[in-house]
Amino acid sequence: MRPVTVRGHLTPRLVAFLAAVLIASVVLAAASPTPALAHQRPSPGASPGTISIGLRSAPPTPSNDPRAHRYIVDHLSAGASTTRRLEVGNHTDSPQRIEVYAGPATVQGGSFLPASPGESNALTRWIHLDRSVLNLLPGQSAMVTATITVPAGAPDAEQYAVIWASHTSAAPGGNAVGTGTGSSGSAGSGSLGSPGSSSSGSGAGETGLDQISRVGVRVYLSTGAGGAPDSGFEILDLRPVWAAVGVAAFLATVSNTGHRAVDVAGTLDLTDGPGGLATPPLASEPATIAPGETAEIRFPVSEAIPLPSGEWTATVDLASGTEKQTTAREFAVPPVGDVTASGGSPEATTAPVRPLGAGAALLGLAALLLLLWFLVGRRRRGEGSSG
């Protein structure tokens, strides 16, 4: 094979090669996923998980709700009180000044949402902590006693809060003051069974940002005469979410049928597939659902789990404490790229498709136009010289 050469104009072989390279670059750019903010690495100054807080005392009365051994889950009548002991630990390599305080929270849209520091509600005003500041050496821990006293005339309701442990780390040029302010208040995974951790820059320093980290223990408190309100939930629907390459996830629609918030999570099994295939259990994303509300529990399907086209059975098992629910549904996986064959509603057969990034599309278009301009210019110059 003779090498490709350029003499006065581009050869057809070279033109075809350049066009193929351009097409391939555009296709690859379209297939590449756009990085999600949730998967970006934290900034180098972030230090989540360096302190911990967790319950160290059992509920005062026997409870059949396993959550009561991890969170403060209780029911009190007006004028009654309860006490819990919590352990706060310093797992850093330096002494830390840790503040302990109660902050309000709400349950909305399937999420437990702590409020920003400095806010309060009725429940936080009922919580008394015997220690508000702890100065702990590396590896040291200390106990804090939390007493919740419900005043006379309190309404029949369920309220939510978080007992936080917070500390501030000074960035270069920053001023660590340990105020506990400026935190984002999001609920992630804290250590020692705590449900919340967050960190953010407080901006206390002129040339650097202080890093504020906090972890907390949730409080679910219902008030009213008599015993604790009933708790329960129901699975209303289970459906797959389709993408061009197959099943992207499963969604279980869950309704809270009781009078207390429920923390729902579980697994989904795919069985009876083509040739008797089955998959490992799929874990759900947890959800907290308020009384009378409905939320969707998502079961992501990893791209590493192949689902050949054909008939399958999806069985979901969900639990909140001792309350458990199970449901199953048969569905068909269509051939790759043919999601309309599933026969479901548009909502059940669509899923986000990664769009071509605007920058990649513009880059490909500019390169193509540049190539066309180059070809036309070389041809005109060639025709002029030959004439």
C-alpha positions as a printed Julia matrix, in Angstrom:
387×3 Matrix{Float64}:
   0.0     0.0     0.0
   1.46    3.37   -1.06
   1.55    6.14    1.58
  -0.96    8.95    1.36
   0.61   12.12    0.02
  -0.54   15.69   -0.48
   0.47   17.45   -3.7
  -1.45   20.62   -4.32
  -4.71   19.17   -2.97
  -6.02   16.67   -0.43
  -6.33   13.13   -1.71
  -9.75   11.42   -1.37
  -8.18    8.89    0.99
  -6.99   11.6     3.37
 -10.35   13.4     3.19
 -12.14   10.19    4.11
  -9.73    9.61    7.0
 -10.21   13.1     8.43
 -13.99   12.83    8.09
 -13.98    9.51    9.94
 -11.9    11.01   12.76
 -14.34   13.92   13.1
 -17.39   11.65   13.15
 -15.79    9.35   15.73
 -14.9    12.29   18.0
 -18.46   13.61   17.9
 -19.93   10.15   18.62
 -17.57    9.6    21.55
 -18.4    13.01   22.96
 -22.11   12.2    22.78
 -21.63    8.86   24.54
 -19.46   10.23   27.33
 -21.51   10.94   30.48
 -21.46   14.41   31.92
 -19.97   14.21   35.43
 -22.62   14.79   38.09
 -21.88   17.19   40.91
 -22.84   14.49   43.41
 -19.91   12.35   42.21
 -17.27   15.04   42.22
 -14.52   14.7    44.8
 -14.75   17.02   47.79
 -12.34   19.88   48.08
  -8.97   19.04   49.67
  -9.87   21.05   52.79
 -13.03   19.04   53.51
 -12.88   16.8    56.58
 -16.21   14.99   57.0
 -16.35   12.09   59.46
 -13.59   13.36   61.75
 -15.99   13.58   64.7
 -18.86   11.3    65.7
 -22.01   11.19   67.77
 -24.24    8.24   68.6
 -26.78    6.96   71.09
 -25.34    5.08   74.03
 -28.53    4.31   75.97
 -31.49    2.15   75.08
 -35.05    3.51   75.0
 -36.53    3.79   78.51
 -39.34    1.42   77.57
 -39.12   -1.71   75.39
 -39.49   -0.77   71.74
 -40.21   -3.02   68.79
 -38.8    -0.37   66.43
 -35.1    -1.03   65.71
 -34.75    2.65   64.75
 -35.17    3.55   68.44
 -31.71    2.12   69.14
 -30.11    4.36   66.52
 -32.3     7.46   66.61
 -34.4     9.03   69.35
 -37.84    7.71   68.43
 -40.39    8.26   71.19
 -43.95    9.25   72.11
 -44.64   11.47   75.12
 -47.76   12.91   76.63
 -47.96   16.55   77.74
 -45.86   17.15   80.88
 -43.76   13.97   80.41
 -40.02   13.78   79.79
 -37.4    11.32   78.57
 -33.61   11.17   78.79
 -30.98    9.81   76.4
 -27.19    9.57   76.63
 -25.07   10.29   73.59
 -21.35    9.75   73.03
 -19.34   12.34   71.13
 -15.89   11.34   69.83
 -12.88   13.1    68.33
 -11.23   10.91   65.68
  -8.82   13.53   64.38
  -5.12   13.83   65.17
  -5.49   17.14   66.99
  -7.53   18.58   69.91
 -11.01   19.74   68.9
 -13.56   22.12   70.37
 -16.9    20.46   69.59
 -20.26   22.14   70.06
 -23.38   20.09   70.77
 -26.8    21.58   70.08
 -30.3    20.73   68.81
 -31.56   21.91   65.45
 -34.97   21.53   63.76
 -35.77   19.29   60.81
 -38.67   18.54   58.47
 -39.74   15.56   56.38
 -40.61   16.47   52.8
 -40.52   14.76   49.44
 -39.2    11.5    50.86
 -36.26   13.17   52.63
 -35.33   14.05   56.21
 -34.24   17.69   55.91
 -32.31   19.39   58.74
 -32.64   23.17   58.9
 -29.73   25.58   58.82
 -27.91   26.3    62.09
 -29.48   29.01   64.19
 -33.09   28.0    63.48
 -35.41   26.41   66.05
 -38.83   24.85   66.47
 -40.93   23.72   69.41
 -39.07   20.44   69.73
 -35.61   22.04   69.89
 -36.84   24.28   72.69
 -37.93   21.18   74.61
 -34.48   19.56   74.33
 -31.97   20.34   77.1
 -28.33   19.23   76.82
 -26.21   19.08   79.96
 -23.11   20.05   77.99
 -22.96   22.37   75.0
 -19.19   22.48   74.41
 -16.66   19.63   74.58
 -12.88   20.04   74.35
 -11.62   16.62   73.31
  -8.09   15.36   72.74
  -7.33   13.09   69.76
  -9.1     9.75   70.24
 -11.03   11.03   73.25
 -14.81   10.81   73.72
 -17.33   12.19   76.2
 -20.95   11.65   77.16
 -23.74   14.19   76.74
 -27.18   13.79   78.35
 -30.19   15.0    76.39
 -33.47   15.55   78.26
 -36.7    16.16   76.34
 -39.53   17.68   78.37
 -42.93   18.21   76.75
 -44.78   21.18   78.28
 -48.42   21.1    79.31
 -50.75   21.96   76.47
 -48.46   20.59   73.75
 -50.4    19.69   70.59
 -50.92   16.16   69.32
 -48.33   16.01   66.55
 -45.02   14.55   65.43
 -41.99   16.81   65.26
 -38.43   16.31   64.04
 -35.01   17.53   65.1
 -31.32   16.62   65.08
 -28.87   16.69   67.97
 -25.68   17.89   66.31
 -21.99   17.64   67.13
 -20.11   20.36   65.23
 -16.53   21.53   64.96
 -14.66   24.04   62.8
 -11.3    23.53   61.13
  -9.29   26.56   60.1
  -8.08   26.65   56.52
  -4.85   28.56   55.79
  -5.55   32.16   56.71
  -8.85   31.19   58.33
 -10.11   31.64   61.85
 -11.56   28.53   63.5
 -14.07   29.7    66.06
 -16.25   26.61   66.46
 -19.53   28.44   66.17
 -21.31   25.74   64.22
 -22.73   28.32   61.83
 -22.48   28.3    58.08
 -23.09   24.56   57.68
 -25.24   23.46   54.8
 -27.4    21.29   57.01
 -27.75   18.44   54.55
 -28.43   14.95   55.82
 -25.84   12.47   54.71
 -24.25    9.53   56.5
 -22.67   10.35   59.82
 -20.54    8.01   61.88
 -21.67    5.9    64.84
 -25.13    5.51   63.4
 -25.8     9.2    63.01
 -27.87   10.21   59.99
 -26.41   13.55   59.1
 -23.1    15.1    58.25
 -22.26   18.27   56.42
 -19.46   20.67   55.84
 -19.07   24.08   54.32
 -16.89   27.16   54.37
 -17.9    29.79   56.87
 -15.76   32.53   55.4
 -14.48   33.61   58.82
 -10.98   34.3    57.51
 -10.0    36.96   55.0
  -7.57   34.76   53.05
  -9.1    31.35   53.71
 -12.37   29.61   54.51
 -13.04   27.82   57.76
 -14.3    24.27   57.27
 -17.32   23.4    59.43
 -18.26   19.73   59.87
 -21.15   18.3    61.83
 -22.8    14.94   62.42
 -26.05   14.3    64.22
 -28.63   11.94   65.63
 -32.21   12.27   64.43
 -35.11   12.88   66.8
 -38.64   11.67   65.96
 -41.0    12.74   68.75
 -44.77   12.41   68.72
 -46.87   13.99   71.45
 -50.41   13.34   72.64
 -52.5    11.41   75.1
 -52.53    7.62   75.07
 -50.09    5.29   73.41
 -47.86    5.88   70.41
 -49.65    6.43   67.08
 -49.74    3.58   64.62
 -47.06    3.26   61.95
 -47.28    1.65   58.54
 -46.76    1.97   54.81
 -48.03    0.43   51.57
 -46.38   -0.28   48.22
 -48.68    1.17   45.56
 -46.7     0.5    42.4
 -43.5    -0.98   41.04
 -42.23   -0.13   37.58
 -39.02   -0.1    35.57
 -37.46    3.05   34.19
 -36.13    2.52   30.71
 -33.1     3.91   28.93
 -31.95    3.32   25.38
 -29.73    0.46   26.57
 -32.37   -1.22   28.76
 -33.5    -0.88   32.38
 -31.9     2.05   34.22
 -33.7     1.63   37.56
 -36.86    0.48   39.28
 -39.22    2.81   41.13
 -41.47    1.65   43.97
 -44.23    4.1    44.86
 -44.76    3.95   48.63
 -47.48    5.61   50.72
 -47.24    6.25   54.47
 -50.51    4.86   55.83
 -49.75    5.51   59.5
 -49.41    8.56   61.73
 -45.63    8.56   62.16
 -42.78    9.14   59.73
 -41.25    5.98   58.3
 -37.68    5.36   57.11
 -38.13    2.99   54.19
 -35.38    0.97   52.5
 -34.95   -2.52   51.12
 -33.89   -4.71   48.22
 -35.22   -5.77   44.84
 -34.64   -9.2    43.28
 -34.83   -9.92   39.56
 -35.61  -13.58   38.89
 -37.15  -15.92   36.3
 -35.26  -14.24   33.48
 -34.42  -15.85   30.13
 -33.02  -19.31   30.79
 -33.81  -18.96   34.51
 -31.41  -16.05   35.01
 -31.41  -14.09   38.28
 -29.47  -11.06   39.49
 -27.93  -10.17   42.86
 -30.27   -8.13   45.09
 -30.43   -4.45   44.19
 -30.26   -2.06   47.16
 -32.63    0.89   47.32
 -31.9     4.51   48.03
 -33.41    5.19   51.51
 -36.38    7.51   51.92
 -38.14    9.11   54.88
 -41.87    9.58   54.3
 -44.11   11.81   56.41
 -47.6    10.66   57.5
 -50.1    10.87   54.65
 -47.41   11.46   52.0
 -46.2     9.33   49.09
 -42.66    8.97   47.77
 -40.77    6.91   45.22
 -38.09    4.48   46.35
 -35.42    4.12   43.67
 -33.46    0.94   42.92
 -30.62    1.84   40.53
 -29.57   -0.89   38.1
 -25.83   -1.03   37.55
 -24.55   -1.14   33.99
 -22.48   -4.12   35.12
 -25.67   -6.18   35.55
 -26.84   -7.4    32.13
 -30.57   -7.91   31.62
 -31.12   -9.88   28.41
 -34.37   -9.21   26.58
 -37.24  -11.4    27.66
 -39.63  -11.96   30.58
 -38.51  -11.2    34.15
 -40.03  -11.04   37.64
 -39.18   -8.14   39.95
 -39.78   -8.67   43.68
 -39.28   -5.8    46.13
 -38.93   -6.13   49.91
 -39.15   -2.91   51.93
 -39.0    -2.3    55.67
 -39.25    0.48   58.22
 -38.45   -0.85   61.66
 -40.48   -4.02   62.1
 -43.02   -2.97   59.45
 -42.37   -4.9    56.21
 -44.04   -5.0    52.81
 -43.43   -7.11   49.69
 -44.74   -6.93   46.16
 -43.83   -8.47   42.8
 -44.4    -7.65   39.16
 -43.69   -9.39   35.87
 -42.25   -7.28   33.07
 -40.57   -7.74   29.72
 -37.18   -6.37   28.75
 -37.36   -5.32   25.09
 -34.47   -5.64   22.64
 -31.72   -3.07   23.12
 -32.8     0.33   21.82
 -36.5    -0.62   21.55
 -37.97    0.66   24.82
 -41.4     1.18   23.2
 -41.82   -2.6    23.12
 -42.33   -2.62   26.88
 -45.91   -1.48   26.43
 -45.85    0.81   29.45
 -46.97    4.37   29.83
 -44.67    7.15   28.6
 -43.67    7.93   32.18
 -42.68    4.32   32.78
 -40.78    3.88   29.52
 -38.63    6.98   29.46
 -35.45    7.85   31.26
 -32.88   10.64   31.01
 -30.56   10.11   28.06
 -27.18   11.71   28.28
 -27.22   14.61   25.82
 -24.33   15.65   23.68
 -22.43   18.33   25.58
 -22.8    21.75   24.0
 -19.04   22.28   24.01
 -18.34   18.97   22.25
 -21.03   19.61   19.64
 -19.72   23.1    18.86
 -16.15   21.81   18.67
 -17.11   19.09   16.2
 -19.11   21.52   14.07
 -16.27   24.05   14.0
 -13.78   21.38   12.96
 -16.07   20.2    10.18
 -16.56   23.75    8.85
 -12.8    24.32    8.99
 -12.2    21.16    6.98
 -14.75   22.18    4.33
 -13.22   25.66    4.05
  -9.78   24.13    3.67
 -10.91   21.74    0.94
 -12.72   24.43   -1.04
  -9.76   26.8    -0.78
  -7.24   24.19   -1.91
  -9.44   23.17   -4.85
  -9.84   26.79   -6.01
  -6.12   27.4    -5.78
  -5.48   24.18   -7.69
  -7.9    25.19  -10.45
  -6.33   28.65  -10.66
  -2.81   27.26  -11.03
  -3.87   24.74  -13.7
  -5.56   27.48  -15.77
